[in-house]
XYZ file of N, CA and C in Angstrom:
876
model
N 64.175 61.125 36.769
C 62.946 61.914 36.805
C 61.745 60.997 36.571
N 60.746 61.057 37.423
C 59.576 60.196 37.312
C 58.761 60.552 36.075
N 58.244 59.517 35.419
C 57.405 59.746 34.253
C 56.007 60.164 34.687
N 55.446 61.098 33.956
C 54.080 61.535 34.246
C 53.093 60.533 33.649
N 52.106 60.150 34.430
C 51.084 59.230 33.928
C 50.306 59.896 32.808
N 49.989 59.145 31.741
C 49.255 59.741 30.625
C 47.855 60.178 31.035
N 47.423 61.296 30.505
C 46.078 61.768 30.792
C 45.047 60.933 30.033
N 43.808 60.906 30.530
C 42.769 60.231 29.761
C 42.551 60.940 28.430
N 42.153 60.179 27.422
C 41.906 60.727 26.099
C 40.415 60.639 25.804
N 39.821 61.771 25.441
C 38.389 61.808 25.142
C 38.179 62.376 23.752
N 37.427 61.653 22.916
C 37.111 62.141 21.579
C 36.293 63.430 21.678
N 36.516 64.365 20.773
C 35.788 65.649 20.847
C 34.274 65.507 20.831
N 33.757 64.439 20.225
C 32.304 64.273 20.164
C 31.734 63.525 21.367
N 32.590 63.023 22.248
C 32.117 62.351 23.460
C 31.563 63.381 24.436
N 30.612 62.939 25.260
C 29.976 63.834 26.234
C 30.095 63.204 27.616
N 30.639 63.964 28.563
C 30.781 63.477 29.930
C 30.209 64.501 30.894
N 29.394 64.032 31.810
C 28.886 64.907 32.863
C 30.059 65.449 33.676
N 29.960 66.667 34.191
C 31.057 67.230 34.994
C 31.436 66.370 36.198
N 30.504 65.539 36.672
C 30.793 64.705 37.833
C 31.317 63.323 37.448
N 31.534 63.083 36.142
C 32.152 61.832 35.694
C 33.664 61.990 35.699
N 34.382 60.920 36.018
C 35.845 60.980 36.064
C 36.451 59.818 35.284
N 37.657 60.023 34.773
C 38.396 58.977 34.059
C 39.847 59.023 34.502
N 40.440 57.848 34.749
C 41.808 57.766 35.235
C 42.841 57.903 34.129
N 44.083 57.905 34.530
C 45.188 58.072 33.589
C 45.171 56.987 32.520
N 45.396 57.374 31.284
C 45.469 56.430 30.184
C 44.146 55.905 29.688
N 43.028 56.285 30.307
C 41.721 55.850 29.834
C 41.414 56.500 28.489
N 40.597 55.798 27.669
C 40.241 56.311 26.341
C 38.726 56.284 26.196
N 38.153 57.432 25.807
C 36.714 57.579 25.632
C 36.467 57.882 24.157
N 35.695 57.016 23.469
C 35.548 57.103 22.028
C 34.487 58.075 21.559
N 34.347 58.167 20.247
C 33.433 59.108 19.603
C 31.991 58.874 20.023
N 31.307 59.961 20.361
C 29.884 59.964 20.689
C 29.541 59.117 21.911
N 30.535 58.729 22.684
C 30.250 58.053 23.952
C 29.613 59.041 24.918
N 28.834 58.525 25.860
C 28.181 59.393 26.837
C 28.368 58.825 28.235
N 28.885 59.655 29.131
C 29.124 59.274 30.516
C 28.252 60.149 31.401
N 27.360 59.505 32.155
C 26.454 60.250 33.018
C 27.125 60.609 34.345
N 26.385 61.318 35.200
C 26.918 61.815 36.463
C 27.417 60.680 37.339
N 28.576 60.866 37.944
C 29.115 59.907 38.889
C 29.826 58.726 38.271
N 29.926 58.666 36.951
C 30.661 57.570 36.314
C 32.134 57.661 36.688
N 32.733 56.488 36.947
C 34.172 56.428 37.224
C 34.809 55.406 36.293
N 35.689 55.877 35.446
C 36.410 55.024 34.514
C 37.837 54.908 35.020
N 38.269 53.707 35.338
C 39.582 53.482 35.949
C 40.703 53.656 34.918
N 41.940 53.758 35.390
C 43.078 53.919 34.475
C 43.130 52.828 33.408
N 43.403 53.264 32.190
C 43.648 52.406 31.031
C 42.428 51.609 30.570
N 41.264 51.964 31.041
C 40.044 51.375 30.488
C 39.745 52.028 29.142
N 39.050 51.281 28.277
C 38.689 51.785 26.950
C 37.168 51.767 26.817
N 36.601 52.926 26.531
C 35.166 53.076 26.283
C 35.022 53.473 24.827
N 34.551 52.570 23.985
C 34.564 52.787 22.542
C 33.381 53.654 22.103
N 33.295 53.843 20.795
C 32.319 54.762 20.210
C 30.881 54.413 20.596
N 30.124 55.459 20.907
C 28.677 55.403 21.137
C 28.276 54.561 22.347
N 29.208 54.266 23.210
C 28.837 53.613 24.470
C 28.070 54.592 25.345
N 27.155 54.061 26.137
C 26.394 54.880 27.083
C 26.567 54.278 28.465
N 27.116 55.056 29.393
C 27.321 54.623 30.775
C 26.397 55.430 31.665
N 25.460 54.742 32.335
C 24.501 55.419 33.190
C 25.125 55.963 34.457
N 24.342 56.641 35.247
C 24.833 57.282 36.460
C 25.517 56.279 37.387
N 26.641 56.666 37.925
C 27.386 55.945 38.962
C 27.976 54.623 38.476
N 28.055 54.420 37.183
C 28.713 53.221 36.659
C 30.200 53.276 36.982
N 30.762 52.130 37.366
C 32.192 52.013 37.636
C 32.785 51.017 36.639
N 33.847 51.430 35.952
C 34.533 50.576 34.996
C 35.958 50.356 35.492
N 36.356 49.108 35.686
C 37.642 48.789 36.289
C 38.824 48.977 35.357
N 40.031 48.886 35.909
C 41.251 49.069 35.116
C 41.351 48.075 33.966
N 41.757 48.594 32.804
C 42.021 47.779 31.609
C 40.788 47.085 31.042
N 39.610 47.437 31.507
C 38.394 46.913 30.886
C 38.237 47.518 29.494
N 37.615 46.763 28.598
C 37.379 47.250 27.231
C 35.900 47.095 26.913
N 35.240 48.220 26.679
C 33.845 48.230 26.243
C 33.830 48.625 24.775
N 33.499 47.667 23.906
C 33.472 47.943 22.474
C 32.272 48.818 22.128
N 32.150 49.179 20.859
C 31.179 50.190 20.458
C 29.732 49.769 20.732
N 28.907 50.779 21.013
C 27.454 50.633 21.178
C 27.050 49.806 22.398
N 27.904 49.711 23.380
C 27.555 49.044 24.638
C 26.756 50.013 25.512
N 25.724 49.507 26.171
C 24.930 50.301 27.108
C 25.048 49.663 28.486
N 25.412 50.465 29.479
C 25.558 49.981 30.847
C 24.625 50.791 31.734
N 23.703 50.118 32.424
C 22.709 50.794 33.232
C 23.275 51.397 34.509
N 22.511 52.277 35.115
C 22.940 53.029 36.294
C 23.395 52.104 37.409
N 24.502 52.484 38.049
C 24.987 51.774 39.218
C 25.679 50.455 38.947
N 25.856 50.081 37.691
C 26.529 48.816 37.382
C 28.018 48.925 37.641
N 28.646 47.781 37.913
C 30.081 47.731 38.165
C 30.723 46.730 37.206
N 31.700 47.207 36.462
C 32.425 46.385 35.493
C 33.830 46.170 36.038
N 34.236 44.926 36.235
C 35.505 44.622 36.881
C 36.720 44.868 36.010
N 37.880 44.562 36.551
C 39.142 44.740 35.846
C 39.275 43.744 34.699
N 39.802 44.226 33.575
C 40.107 43.381 32.410
C 38.870 42.722 31.805
N 37.706 43.226 32.091
C 36.484 42.718 31.461
C 36.460 43.161 29.997
N 35.974 42.288 29.113
C 35.785 42.630 27.702
C 34.293 42.534 27.398
N 33.738 43.649 26.902
C 32.319 43.693 26.550
C 32.217 43.953 25.053
N 31.662 42.994 24.330
C 31.625 43.075 22.874
C 30.494 43.983 22.395
N 30.538 44.391 21.118
C 29.623 45.428 20.604
C 28.150 45.123 20.848
N 27.420 46.194 21.214
C 25.979 46.133 21.334
C 25.440 45.517 22.601
N 26.290 45.002 23.454
C 25.842 44.357 24.691
C 25.095 45.354 25.569
N 24.042 44.891 26.212
C 23.267 45.721 27.138
C 23.401 45.130 28.534
N 23.955 45.918 29.453
C 24.145 45.512 30.845
C 23.155 46.285 31.696
N 22.303 45.585 32.427
C 21.250 46.234 33.194
C 21.760 47.023 34.386
N 20.890 47.863 34.917
C 21.217 48.686 36.081
C 21.579 47.802 37.267
N 22.579 48.221 38.019
C 22.965 47.525 39.229
C 23.699 46.214 39.022
N 24.013 45.868 37.792
C 24.723 44.611 37.528
C 26.150 44.688 38.063
N 26.692 43.522 38.427
C 28.085 43.423 38.876
C 28.766 42.376 38.002
N 29.844 42.771 37.337
C 30.555 41.895 36.411
C 31.959 41.669 36.952
N 32.314 40.415 37.222
C 33.586 40.082 37.831
C 34.770 40.246 36.893
N 35.953 40.253 37.475
C 37.193 40.463 36.723
C 37.369 39.417 35.626
N 37.858 39.879 34.484
C 38.212 39.018 33.338
C 37.009 38.334 32.690
N 35.801 38.734 33.018
C 34.642 38.180 32.325
C 34.607 38.678 30.878
N 33.966 37.890 30.013
C 33.791 38.274 28.605
C 32.299 38.258 28.310
N 31.775 39.402 27.892
C 30.344 39.547 27.633
C 30.091 39.767 26.146
N 29.131 39.024 25.596
C 28.767 39.210 24.198
C 29.753 38.616 23.217
N 30.483 37.606 23.628
C 31.489 36.981 22.766
C 30.832 36.415 21.509
N 31.355 36.711 20.324
C 30.794 36.112 19.103
C 31.160 34.642 18.996
N 30.264 33.860 18.434
C 30.514 32.426 18.259
C 31.349 32.194 17.010
N 32.140 31.153 17.050
C 32.876 30.701 15.871
C 32.744 29.185 15.812
N 31.993 28.697 14.836
C 31.629 27.294 14.768
C 32.287 26.617 13.570
N 32.446 25.307 13.679
C 32.984 24.558 12.550
C 31.946 24.496 11.435
N 32.398 24.266 10.224
C 31.503 24.143 9.081
C 30.558 22.964 9.304
N 29.261 23.215 9.112
C 28.270 22.167 9.281
C 27.828 21.929 10.700
N 28.250 22.765 11.630
C 27.862 22.578 13.026
C 26.350 22.630 13.179
N 25.799 21.722 13.999
C 24.361 21.711 14.269
C 23.925 22.923 15.077
N 24.884 23.642 15.663
C 24.554 24.828 16.451
C 24.464 26.085 15.603
N 24.764 25.978 14.320
C 24.778 27.154 13.462
C 23.364 27.668 13.222
N 23.272 28.973 12.962
C 21.995 29.607 12.657
C 22.179 30.513 11.453
N 21.133 30.609 10.632
C 21.210 31.480 9.464
C 21.165 32.946 9.855
N 20.604 33.244 11.020
C 20.485 34.627 11.478
C 21.637 34.986 12.412
N 22.214 36.176 12.233
C 23.255 36.595 13.183
C 22.655 36.794 14.564
N 23.400 36.480 15.614
C 22.828 36.608 16.960
C 22.605 38.066 17.346
N 21.568 38.296 18.108
C 21.346 39.622 18.675
C 22.391 39.879 19.752
N 22.588 41.132 20.147
C 23.534 41.401 21.231
C 23.099 40.745 22.544
N 24.072 40.424 23.378
C 23.810 39.907 24.721
C 23.034 40.942 25.525
N 22.060 40.448 26.309
C 21.288 41.329 27.192
C 21.302 40.757 28.616
N 21.753 41.587 29.561
C 21.757 41.233 30.979
C 20.734 42.094 31.702
N 19.860 41.474 32.491
C 18.854 42.216 33.228
C 19.434 42.993 34.392
N 18.580 43.738 35.069
C 18.994 44.537 36.219
C 19.469 43.643 37.360
N 20.493 44.114 38.055
C 21.017 43.467 39.263
C 21.544 42.052 39.023
N 21.924 41.760 37.800
C 22.576 40.488 37.487
C 23.995 40.489 38.055
N 24.478 39.314 38.449
C 25.868 39.154 38.873
C 26.551 38.156 37.945
N 27.674 38.562 37.376
C 28.457 37.709 36.491
C 29.808 37.466 37.165
N 30.187 36.212 37.342
C 31.403 35.883 38.059
C 32.672 36.135 37.263
N 33.792 36.025 37.957
C 35.100 36.200 37.326
C 35.336 35.123 36.280
N 35.896 35.544 35.134
C 36.253 34.633 34.037
C 35.047 33.943 33.397
N 33.840 34.376 33.702
C 32.672 33.836 33.009
C 32.657 34.340 31.570
N 32.076 33.534 30.670
C 31.964 33.908 29.258
C 30.507 33.757 28.846
N 29.924 34.858 28.347
C 28.544 34.836 27.864
C 28.545 35.274 26.411
N 27.988 34.447 25.549
C 28.005 34.720 24.121
C 26.952 35.745 23.713
N 27.205 36.367 22.577
C 26.178 37.188 21.946
C 24.957 36.329 21.670
N 23.773 36.930 21.783
C 22.535 36.205 21.528
C 21.904 35.611 22.757
N 22.598 35.630 23.900
C 22.020 35.125 25.148
C 21.235 36.234 25.845
N 20.293 35.819 26.693
C 19.506 36.749 27.505
C 19.496 36.223 28.929
N 19.846 37.081 29.890
C 19.900 36.691 31.301
C 18.959 37.600 32.086
N 18.037 37.005 32.831
C 17.016 37.759 33.542
C 17.529 38.445 34.798
N 16.706 39.334 35.316
C 17.060 40.162 36.467
C 17.433 39.317 37.676
N 18.441 39.779 38.399
C 18.890 39.226 39.683
C 19.477 37.819 39.570
N 19.707 37.374 38.390
C 20.327 36.062 38.208
C 21.825 36.148 38.444
N 22.392 35.062 38.942
C 23.827 34.962 39.203
C 24.428 33.915 38.277
N 25.444 34.298 37.537
C 26.212 33.374 36.705
C 27.595 33.270 37.337
N 27.964 32.102 37.813
C 29.143 31.938 38.638
C 30.461 32.050 37.893
N 31.540 32.031 38.669
C 32.887 32.094 38.108
C 33.102 30.986 37.089
N 33.725 31.342 35.981
C 34.122 30.384 34.934
C 32.939 29.675 34.277
N 31.742 30.177 34.463
C 30.583 29.590 33.798
C 30.527 30.054 32.345
N 29.748 29.353 31.530
C 29.674 29.616 30.101
C 28.216 29.568 29.676
N 27.751 30.649 29.047
C 26.380 30.719 28.532
C 26.471 31.004 27.042
N 25.889 30.122 26.237
C 26.078 30.206 24.790
C 24.953 30.975 24.104
N 25.133 31.158 22.798
C 24.203 31.924 21.981
C 22.793 31.329 22.012
N 21.817 32.236 21.997
C 20.386 31.903 21.964
C 19.918 31.175 23.217
N 20.709 31.170 24.265
C 20.244 30.668 25.556
C 19.482 31.776 26.272
N 18.417 31.406 26.953
C 17.680 32.364 27.781
C 17.622 31.825 29.203
N 17.873 32.702 30.160
C 17.865 32.331 31.573
C 16.937 33.305 32.285
N 15.995 32.777 33.053
C 14.996 33.608 33.707
C 15.517 34.333 34.931
N 14.612 34.992 35.604
C 14.950 35.817 36.766
C 15.264 34.951 37.989
N 16.138 35.488 38.855
C 16.432 34.894 40.173
C 16.971 33.473 40.087
N 17.672 33.186 39.018
C 18.274 31.863 38.811
C 19.747 31.925 39.175
N 20.315 30.778 39.538
C 21.745 30.666 39.820
C 22.349 29.636 38.871
N 23.425 30.027 38.197
C 24.213 29.112 37.371
C 25.568 28.968 38.062
N 25.880 27.789 38.554
C 27.046 27.592 39.406
C 28.376 27.661 38.687
N 29.439 27.678 39.471
C 30.792 27.794 38.948
C 31.086 26.680 37.947
N 31.635 27.080 36.815
C 32.068 26.121 35.817
C 30.956 25.428 35.052
N 29.723 25.836 35.245
C 28.611 25.202 34.534
C 28.445 25.802 33.142
N 27.824 25.024 32.249
C 27.581 25.463 30.878
C 26.093 25.387 30.572
N 25.561 26.500 30.083
C 24.219 26.524 29.507
C 24.429 26.672 28.012
N 24.139 25.615 27.277
C 24.496 25.534 25.867
C 23.535 26.355 25.006
N 23.784 26.355 23.693
C 22.963 27.138 22.779
C 21.537 26.583 22.718
N 20.582 27.493 22.464
C 19.176 27.113 22.275
C 18.587 26.410 23.490
N 19.016 26.820 24.662
C 18.477 26.300 25.915
C 17.573 27.357 26.544
N 16.452 26.927 27.085
C 15.566 27.821 27.820
C 15.559 27.405 29.287
N 16.048 28.291 30.148
C 16.061 28.059 31.592
C 15.079 29.042 32.224
N 14.248 28.557 33.117
C 13.217 29.386 33.713
C 13.699 30.227 34.879
N 12.748 30.647 35.695
C 13.020 31.495 36.851
C 13.251 30.641 38.096
N 14.062 31.173 39.003
C 14.318 30.559 40.317
C 14.896 29.157 40.190
N 15.647 28.928 39.152
C 16.310 27.642 38.947
C 17.648 27.644 39.668
N 18.013 26.517 40.258
C 19.309 26.368 40.922
C 20.141 25.368 40.147
N 21.136 25.862 39.415
C 22.062 25.021 38.660
C 23.377 25.046 39.423
N 23.766 23.916 39.983
C 24.922 23.872 40.856
C 26.232 23.800 40.053
N 27.334 23.546 40.729
C 28.668 23.545 40.120
C 28.824 22.447 39.066
N 29.504 22.807 37.962
C 29.917 21.844 36.924
C 28.756 21.098 36.278
N 27.653 21.756 36.100
C 26.497 21.176 35.410
C 26.612 21.484 33.913
N 26.204 20.525 33.081
C 26.154 20.745 31.643
C 24.710 20.613 31.167
N 24.134 21.740 30.746
C 22.789 21.753 30.166
C 22.963 21.826 28.657
N 22.724 20.713 27.989
C 23.051 20.602 26.571
C 22.090 21.397 25.688
N 22.519 21.621 24.450
C 21.716 22.377 23.495
C 20.329 21.769 23.318
N 19.346 22.665 23.158
C 17.955 22.299 22.894
C 17.302 21.601 24.074
N 17.721 21.978 25.264
C 17.059 21.515 26.483
C 16.120 22.597 26.995
N 15.168 22.183 27.813
C 14.257 23.096 28.494
C 14.311 22.793 29.980
N 14.545 23.826 30.777
C 14.569 23.689 32.237
C 13.544 24.685 32.781
N 12.441 24.190 33.307
C 11.364 25.084 33.732
C 11.639 25.695 35.114
N 10.712 26.528 35.569
C 10.855 27.257 36.825
C 11.069 26.312 38.012
N 11.839 26.796 38.993
C 11.990 26.151 40.299
C 12.620 24.762 40.246
N 13.394 24.504 39.211
C 14.111 23.231 39.083
C 15.429 23.313 39.849
N 15.879 22.171 40.377
C 17.180 22.040 41.029
C 18.000 21.020 40.259
N 19.212 21.417 39.827
C 20.156 20.509 39.176
C 21.405 20.434 40.041
N 21.659 19.261 40.624
C 22.776 19.099 41.543
C 24.129 19.160 40.860
N 25.195 19.198 41.648
C 26.545 19.317 41.090
C 26.851 18.209 40.088
N 27.395 18.595 38.951
C 27.845 17.629 37.974
C 26.768 16.959 37.154
N 25.529 17.411 37.231
C 24.476 16.837 36.387
C 24.849 17.038 34.916
N 24.604 16.006 34.112
C 24.909 16.069 32.682
C 23.673 15.712 31.878
N 23.309 16.584 30.956
C 22.263 16.264 29.984
C 22.911 16.048 28.625
N 22.306 15.207 27.791
C 22.868 14.894 26.479
C 21.783 15.050 25.417
N 22.209 15.242 24.153
C 21.201 15.477 23.110
C 21.452 14.717 21.806
N 22.442 13.827 21.774
C 22.793 13.159 20.524
C 23.045 11.680 20.799
N 22.029 10.847 20.562
C 22.200 9.430 20.875
C 23.032 8.680 19.833
N 23.417 9.374 18.755
C 24.325 8.771 17.783
C 25.760 9.254 17.975
N 25.963 10.143 18.922
C 27.295 10.649 19.288
C 28.084 11.109 18.066
N 27.408 11.919 17.249
C 28.074 12.548 16.117
C 28.137 11.723 14.861
N 27.732 10.454 14.901
C 27.769 9.591 13.718
C 26.470 9.795 12.938
N 26.517 10.545 11.856
C 25.298 10.908 11.149
C 24.752 9.729 10.360
N 23.434 9.720 10.228
C 22.784 8.725 9.381
C 22.938 9.111 7.918
N 22.910 8.119 7.039
C 23.024 8.366 5.613
C 21.900 7.659 4.869
N 21.529 8.244 3.737
C 20.553 7.596 2.877
C 21.220 6.419 2.150
N 20.415 5.663 1.407
C 20.979 4.554 0.627
C 21.995 5.036 -0.392
N 21.857 6.297 -0.797
C 22.798 6.875 -1.756
C 24.029 7.471 -1.087
N 24.124 7.317 0.216
C 25.290 7.828 0.929
C 25.232 9.294 1.269
N 24.027 9.882 1.208
C 23.882 11.308 1.523
C 23.704 11.465 3.033
N 24.595 12.218 3.702
C 24.452 12.393 5.150
C 23.210 13.194 5.503
N 22.554 12.793 6.585
C 21.344 13.461 7.044
C 21.663 14.369 8.235
N 20.905 15.450 8.377
C 21.146 16.340 9.516
C 20.980 15.601 10.848
N 21.795 15.998 11.813
C 21.658 15.414 13.140
C 20.344 15.865 13.774
N 19.607 14.923 14.333
C 18.365 15.246 15.026
C 18.669 15.333 16.524
N 18.975 16.530 16.986
C 19.363 16.718 18.387
C 18.129 16.968 19.242
N 18.091 16.360 20.419
C 16.979 16.557 21.347
C 17.523 16.539 22.764
N 17.513 17.678 23.410
C 17.957 17.747 24.793
C 16.894 17.263 25.758
N 17.161 17.412 27.032
C 16.209 17.014 28.065
C 15.161 18.102 28.274
N 14.001 17.678 28.757
C 12.955 18.603 29.205
C 12.732 18.345 30.684
N 13.034 19.317 31.503
C 12.994 19.159 32.957
C 11.926 20.114 33.470
N 10.812 19.559 33.903
C 9.631 20.369 34.163
C 9.605 20.946 35.586
N 8.696 21.847 35.803
C 8.651 22.709 36.982
C 8.786 21.931 38.287
N 9.695 22.429 39.125
C 9.822 21.900 40.476
C 10.547 20.585 40.590
N 11.018 20.013 39.496
C 11.721 18.737 39.596
C 13.128 18.944 40.140
N 13.696 17.867 40.685
C 15.018 17.920 41.308
C 15.863 16.763 40.793
N 17.080 17.093 40.391
C 17.985 16.093 39.825
C 19.258 16.095 40.655
N 19.607 14.950 41.220
C 20.741 14.859 42.132
C 22.090 14.881 41.424
N 23.128 15.084 42.213
C 24.488 15.219 41.708
C 24.925 14.058 40.838
N 25.622 14.393 39.735
C 26.224 13.435 38.790
C 25.203 12.549 38.079
N 23.933 12.883 38.155
C 22.959 12.159 37.351
C 23.183 12.476 35.876
N 22.806 11.530 35.007
C 22.933 11.696 33.553
C 21.560 11.510 32.929
N 21.175 12.445 32.066
C 19.911 12.360 31.346
C 20.217 12.138 29.872
N 19.727 11.027 29.310
C 20.017 10.718 27.905
C 19.150 11.592 27.006
N 19.458 11.641 25.691
C 18.741 12.555 24.792
C 17.230 12.357 24.798
N 16.517 13.476 24.856
C 15.084 13.488 24.646
C 14.211 13.109 25.814
N 14.779 12.814 26.986
C 13.932 12.400 28.109
C 13.246 13.618 28.733
N 12.102 13.334 29.357
C 11.361 14.348 30.096
C 11.306 13.955 31.563
N 11.651 14.896 32.418
C 11.517 14.702 33.867
C 10.293 15.510 34.288
N 9.281 14.826 34.776
C 7.999 15.464 35.033
C 8.018 16.447 36.188
N 6.949 17.230 36.335
C 6.869 18.201 37.428
C 7.030 17.525 38.788
N 7.797 18.156 39.643
C 7.984 17.685 41.023
C 8.622 16.306 41.113
N 9.220 15.812 40.044
C 9.901 14.520 40.098
C 11.230 14.655 40.826
N 11.774 13.514 41.235
C 13.028 13.472 41.983
C 13.929 12.411 41.354
N 15.101 12.828 40.884
C 16.083 11.909 40.305
C 17.240 11.793 41.288
N 17.526 10.601 41.758
C 18.568 10.414 42.765
C 19.956 10.666 42.183
N 20.884 10.972 43.066
C 22.274 11.206 42.658
C 22.824 9.990 41.933
N 23.534 10.234 40.842
C 24.197 9.175 40.107
C 23.310 8.356 39.197
N 22.027 8.660 39.149
C 21.122 7.899 38.295
C 21.395 8.186 36.820
N 21.090 7.203 35.972
C 21.145 7.390 34.523
C 19.711 7.256 34.007
N 19.154 8.374 33.579
C 17.743 8.418 33.200
C 17.630 8.118 31.715
N 17.047 6.966 31.383
C 16.945 6.523 29.988
C 15.519 6.593 29.453
N 14.559 6.905 30.317
C 13.181 7.064 29.863
C 12.501 8.113 30.727
N 11.345 8.590 30.267
C 10.658 9.684 30.944
C 10.340 9.340 32.400
N 10.379 10.385 33.225
C 10.026 10.257 34.641
C 8.688 10.938 34.846
N 7.745 10.265 35.426
C 6.405 10.809 35.600
C 6.332 11.902 36.651
N 5.238 12.618 36.638
C 5.026 13.702 37.598
C 5.044 13.162 39.028
N 5.849 13.816 39.873
C 5.881 13.467 41.278
C 6.429 12.086 41.579
N 7.236 11.520 40.675
C 7.810 10.197 40.912
C 9.292 10.329 41.264
N 9.775 9.367 42.040
C 11.193 9.267 42.362
C 11.809 8.146 41.537
N 13.033 8.388 41.049
C 13.754 7.332 40.333
C 15.189 7.294 40.849
N 15.793 6.112 40.759
C 17.186 5.961 41.168
C 17.794 4.755 40.460
N 19.115 4.710 40.381
C 19.803 3.555 39.834
C 20.286 3.746 38.417
N 20.964 2.689 37.906
C 21.532 2.675 36.555
C 21.084 1.402 35.864
N 20.162 1.468 34.920
C 19.372 2.643 34.555
C 18.373 2.986 35.652
N 17.879 4.223 35.614
C 16.986 4.679 36.678
C 15.665 3.925 36.645
N 15.204 3.515 37.840
C 13.932 2.814 37.976
C 13.054 3.534 38.997
N 11.772 3.347 38.851
C 10.825 4.012 39.742
C 11.027 3.543 41.182
N 11.015 4.512 42.109
C 11.204 4.188 43.523
C 10.093 4.775 44.381
N 8.938 5.004 43.775
C 7.810 5.490 44.546
C 7.524 6.964 44.312
N 6.527 7.450 45.037
C 6.076 8.831 44.879
C 6.894 9.792 45.745
N 7.018 11.007 45.264
C 7.610 12.071 46.067
C 6.595 12.434 47.171
N 7.033 12.506 48.431
C 6.095 12.866 49.501
C 5.423 14.210 49.234
N 4.171 14.302 49.622
C 3.435 15.554 49.397
C 4.146 16.761 50.009
N 4.786 16.554 51.157
C 5.465 17.666 51.825
C 6.618 18.234 51.005
N 7.173 17.430 50.058
C 8.293 17.876 49.255
C 7.889 18.452 47.914
N 6.604 18.525 47.646
C 6.151 19.024 46.358
C 5.831 20.518 46.440
N 5.988 21.186 45.316
C 5.653 22.598 45.259
C 4.162 22.794 45.466
N 3.833 23.871 46.088
C 2.397 24.185 46.273
C 1.906 25.034 45.116
């Protein structure tokens, strides 16, 4: 005799519009609210006080922890985990197995630690999050931005509107990325970097922020001093070619051009081209290639 699929379970205090549906084995928690047209797939979990806007789709085995808000028309893929308090904007698309709002767990004395607990993750409207991407609590992602498959965005990172973060790339903690930025595959934007609007970072670009590589300075009495971390500052409209390396604290000026494979050890002036190891000036960027 065939087994009957389990019915969805809804807490008595949950509220669902008559046009909302939930598949077999789905669980809807206390005080959750499902608006018209919501579809919750089999075995998905919607925890307490979650709010799902009109026409939201939640895939099989997805887990939305308590106090998550999902805007109208958003799509949450299969096996996605959304941690407490996360806000997903209207029209967002979240790929399978993505993790949103992941809490950080740092080693004792980590330079990335903060005395304040991170705010919940916030995703703007029409954001796309790739499969297996991980975004930490405390990050903010602007409208229409794409975060690629297997990418990682850490706590206190902010990413502007209409930006692309490529597959496998990392935007580290305390990084500010502007609007319309193109971050290609396997890029590492280190902690405490600034990437302004309309910047291009080619595949495999690496920024660094610790010229002592973890070896802390000590006073004459042997007292260790805090690490002084300084990421790169990459100003508006600049372009950095594939596999280039930027050492701690350098500034790449507006509309500058860094050739592929260059190692940038000192600041690059506005509208200048550099290439080589170490990078050396190679003339001005043509006017036709500069932002207007």
